[in-house]
XYZ file of C-alpha atoms in Angstrom:
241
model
C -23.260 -46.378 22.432
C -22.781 -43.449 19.980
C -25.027 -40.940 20.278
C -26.008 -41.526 16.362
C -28.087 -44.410 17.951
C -29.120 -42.943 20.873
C -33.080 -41.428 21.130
C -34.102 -39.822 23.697
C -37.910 -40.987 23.775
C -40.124 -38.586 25.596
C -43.749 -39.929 25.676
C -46.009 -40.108 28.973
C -47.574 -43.588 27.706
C -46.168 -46.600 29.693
C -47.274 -48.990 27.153
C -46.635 -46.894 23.949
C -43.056 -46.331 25.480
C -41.945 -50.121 25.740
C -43.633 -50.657 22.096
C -41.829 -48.070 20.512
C -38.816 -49.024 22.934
C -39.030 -52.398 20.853
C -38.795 -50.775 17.713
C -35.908 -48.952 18.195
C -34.308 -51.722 19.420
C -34.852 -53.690 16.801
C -33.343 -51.301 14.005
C -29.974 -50.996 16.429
C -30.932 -47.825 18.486
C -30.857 -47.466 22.039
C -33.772 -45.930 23.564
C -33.695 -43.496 26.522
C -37.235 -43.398 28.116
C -38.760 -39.997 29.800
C -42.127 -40.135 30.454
C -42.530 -36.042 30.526
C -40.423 -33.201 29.143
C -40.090 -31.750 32.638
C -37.792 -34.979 33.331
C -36.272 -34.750 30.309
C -35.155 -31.297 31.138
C -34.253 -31.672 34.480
C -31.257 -33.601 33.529
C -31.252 -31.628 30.107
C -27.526 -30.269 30.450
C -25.370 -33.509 31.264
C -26.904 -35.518 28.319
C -24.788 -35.761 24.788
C -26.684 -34.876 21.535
C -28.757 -37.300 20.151
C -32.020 -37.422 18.527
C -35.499 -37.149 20.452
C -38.355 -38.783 19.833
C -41.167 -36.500 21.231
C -44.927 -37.193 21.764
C -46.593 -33.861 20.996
C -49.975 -34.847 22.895
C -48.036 -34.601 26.318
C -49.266 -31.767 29.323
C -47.399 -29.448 31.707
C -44.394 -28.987 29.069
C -46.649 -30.024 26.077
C -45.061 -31.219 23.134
C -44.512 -27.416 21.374
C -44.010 -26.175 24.816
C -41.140 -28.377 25.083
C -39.755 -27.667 21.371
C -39.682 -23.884 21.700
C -37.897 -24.416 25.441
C -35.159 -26.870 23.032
C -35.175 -23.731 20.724
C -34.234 -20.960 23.445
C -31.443 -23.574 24.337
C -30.013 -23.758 20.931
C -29.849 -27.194 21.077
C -29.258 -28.676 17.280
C -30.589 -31.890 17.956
C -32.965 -33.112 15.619
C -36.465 -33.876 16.376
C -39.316 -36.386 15.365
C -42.341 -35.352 16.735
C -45.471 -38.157 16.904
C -49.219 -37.624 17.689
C -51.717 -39.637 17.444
C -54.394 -36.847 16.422
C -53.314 -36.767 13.051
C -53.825 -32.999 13.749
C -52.175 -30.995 10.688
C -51.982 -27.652 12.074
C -49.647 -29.603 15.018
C -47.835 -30.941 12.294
C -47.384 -27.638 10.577
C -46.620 -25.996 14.417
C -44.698 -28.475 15.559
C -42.044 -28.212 12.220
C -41.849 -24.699 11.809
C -40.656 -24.961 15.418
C -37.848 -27.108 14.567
C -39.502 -30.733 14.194
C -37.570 -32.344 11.458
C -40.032 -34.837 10.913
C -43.621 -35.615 12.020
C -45.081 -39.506 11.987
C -48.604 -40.529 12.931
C -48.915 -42.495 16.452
C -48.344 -45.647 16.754
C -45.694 -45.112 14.393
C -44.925 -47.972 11.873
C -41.359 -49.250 12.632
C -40.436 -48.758 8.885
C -41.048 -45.460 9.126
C -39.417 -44.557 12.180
C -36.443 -46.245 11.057
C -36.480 -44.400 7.977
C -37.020 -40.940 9.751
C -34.369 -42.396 11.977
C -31.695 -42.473 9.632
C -32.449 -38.898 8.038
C -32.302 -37.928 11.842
C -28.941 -39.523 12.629
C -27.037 -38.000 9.490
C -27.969 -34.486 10.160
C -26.920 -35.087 13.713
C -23.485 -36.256 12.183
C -23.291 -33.481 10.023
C -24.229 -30.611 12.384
C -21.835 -32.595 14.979
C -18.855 -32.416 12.888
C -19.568 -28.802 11.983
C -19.439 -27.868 15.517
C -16.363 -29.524 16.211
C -14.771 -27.568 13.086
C -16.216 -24.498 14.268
C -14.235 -25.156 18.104
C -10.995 -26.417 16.452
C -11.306 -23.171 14.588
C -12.087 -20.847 17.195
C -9.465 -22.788 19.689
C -6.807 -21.480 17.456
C -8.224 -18.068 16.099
C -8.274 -17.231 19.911
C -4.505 -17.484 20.080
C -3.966 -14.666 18.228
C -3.425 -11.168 20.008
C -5.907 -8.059 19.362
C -3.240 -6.225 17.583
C -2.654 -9.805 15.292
C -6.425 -10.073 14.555
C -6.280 -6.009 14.109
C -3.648 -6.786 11.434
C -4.793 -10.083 10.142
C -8.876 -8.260 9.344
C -7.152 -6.120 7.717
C -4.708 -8.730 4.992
C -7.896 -10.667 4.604
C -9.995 -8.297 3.485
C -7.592 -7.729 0.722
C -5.394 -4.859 1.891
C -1.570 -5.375 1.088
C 1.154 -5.271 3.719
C 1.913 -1.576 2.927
C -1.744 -0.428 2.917
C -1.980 -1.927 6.239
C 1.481 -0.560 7.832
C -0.113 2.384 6.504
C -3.286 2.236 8.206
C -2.152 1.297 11.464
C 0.794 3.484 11.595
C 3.314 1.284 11.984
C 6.348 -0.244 9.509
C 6.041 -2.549 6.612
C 8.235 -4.880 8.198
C 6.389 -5.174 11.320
C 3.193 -6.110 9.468
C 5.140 -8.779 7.676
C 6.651 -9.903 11.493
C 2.523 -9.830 12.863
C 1.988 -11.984 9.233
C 4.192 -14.478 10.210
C 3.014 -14.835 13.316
C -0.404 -15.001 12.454
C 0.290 -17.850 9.829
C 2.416 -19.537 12.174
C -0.329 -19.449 15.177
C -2.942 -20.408 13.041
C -1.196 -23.226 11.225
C -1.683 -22.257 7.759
C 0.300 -21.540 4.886
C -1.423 -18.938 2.868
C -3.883 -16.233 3.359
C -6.723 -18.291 1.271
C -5.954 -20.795 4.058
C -6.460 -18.125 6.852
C -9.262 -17.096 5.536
C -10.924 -20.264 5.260
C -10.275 -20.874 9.178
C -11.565 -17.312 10.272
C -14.954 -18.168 8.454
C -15.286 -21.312 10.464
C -14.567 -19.292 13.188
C -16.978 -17.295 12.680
C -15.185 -14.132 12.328
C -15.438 -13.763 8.778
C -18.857 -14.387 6.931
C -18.479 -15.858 3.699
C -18.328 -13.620 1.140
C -20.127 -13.429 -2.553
C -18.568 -14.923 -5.552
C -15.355 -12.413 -5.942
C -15.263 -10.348 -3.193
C -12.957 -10.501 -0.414
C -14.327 -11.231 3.190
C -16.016 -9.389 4.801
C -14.829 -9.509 8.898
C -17.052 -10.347 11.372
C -15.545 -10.421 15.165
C -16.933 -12.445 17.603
C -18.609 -11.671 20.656
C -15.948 -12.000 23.329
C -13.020 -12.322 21.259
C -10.159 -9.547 20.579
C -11.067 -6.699 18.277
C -15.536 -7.745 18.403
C -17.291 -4.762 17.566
C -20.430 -3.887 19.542
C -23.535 -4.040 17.328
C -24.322 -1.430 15.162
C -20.781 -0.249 15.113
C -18.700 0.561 11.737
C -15.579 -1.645 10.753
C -13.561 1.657 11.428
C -15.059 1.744 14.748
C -13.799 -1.683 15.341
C -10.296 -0.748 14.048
C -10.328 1.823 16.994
C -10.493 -0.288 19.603
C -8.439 -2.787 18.340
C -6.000 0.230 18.510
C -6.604 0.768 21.647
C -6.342 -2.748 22.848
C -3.363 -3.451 21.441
């Protein structure tokens, strides 16, 4: 089954789990019972993304325990936390730490469902803008630090002779390092290029009318160490290169 119907349901009721078990069956999802966030962690790594469907009135992880644990892990999965204390300031807690929704326990099945299919889209959408992001960075990574030295440098706006200049090298080789840039990349103009390296990461979007500004990533050719300038950056592309 796709994990856009898949919920992980993490309550340490017996009963309330094969109710609300029913329920998700019966709107098409398939239901995959934990009865505590320590299971549910244990085997946290080798399960796909999907959404969870947390009790917040569980112990030893309780249910914000367990969400700020899901937070250190990065995990973009979205979350529907239930209680039946119909306690606000959980409610509050529990989405400023990354609940997406909150429903009152036992939760009515129109409800769920509806919370359900908020749930699933964002999981699409954040899904398909990780897979962008990889395709991105798979290709972004082919480059060499002197080509990412060189290709910073024509998407920030600075012509080939500006650049030849800057790096000390000939006009012609910056427009041999261009080619083989676009040709790596598999685009056919810089707009193109640049469009990539943002999804990539290693440009941030930049305001209306400015050029990019160039952001390397941790790990890849030509990152610069926090709190370093662009020109330090250049440096060790330099250097690497």
């Amino acid at each position: 089954m796709s994990h856009q119907r898949t919920v992980y349901l993490i309550d340490p009721g017996h009963e309330s789990r094969r109710t609300t078990a029913r329920h998700l069956a019966a709107i098409g999802a398939e239901a995959w019972p934990f009865p505590s966030g320590a299971e549910f962690l244990e085997i946290f790594d080798h399960l796909m993304p999907a959404c969870i469907l947390l009790d917040m009135d569980m112990e030893e992880p309780s249910g914000l325990e367990l969400l700020r644990l899901l937070a250190t892990r990065q995990a973009p999965w979205p979350v529907i936390a239930i209680s039946g204390r119909g306690d606000v300031a959980l409610a509050v807690e529990a989405m400023k730490l990354g609940a997406q929704d909150f429903l009152e326990k036992p939760a009515a099945p129109a409800a769920l469902s509806a919370a359900l299919i908020l749930a699933w889209a964002g999981l699409a959408r954040s899904m398909a803008a990780a897979e962008t992001q990889r395709a991105a960075h798979e290709k972004v990574s082919r480059l060499t630090p002197r080509e990412i030295d060189i290709a910073l440098a024509l998407l920030s706006g600075r012509a080939n002779k500006g650049v030849a200049h800057d790096l000390g090298i000939s006009v012609r080789t910056v427009e041999m390092h261009r080619s083989h840039i676009m040709a790596k990349l598999g685009v056919k103009s810089l707009a193109e290029a640049a469009v990539l390296a943002t999804q990539a990461g290693l440009l941030m979007p930049p305001p209306c009318g400015a050029p990019p500004e160039s952001r390397p990533l941790p790990g890849t050719p030509g990152a610069v160490p926090p709190g370093a300038s662009r020109r330090d950056g250049d440096t060790l592309l330099r250097r690497a290169s």
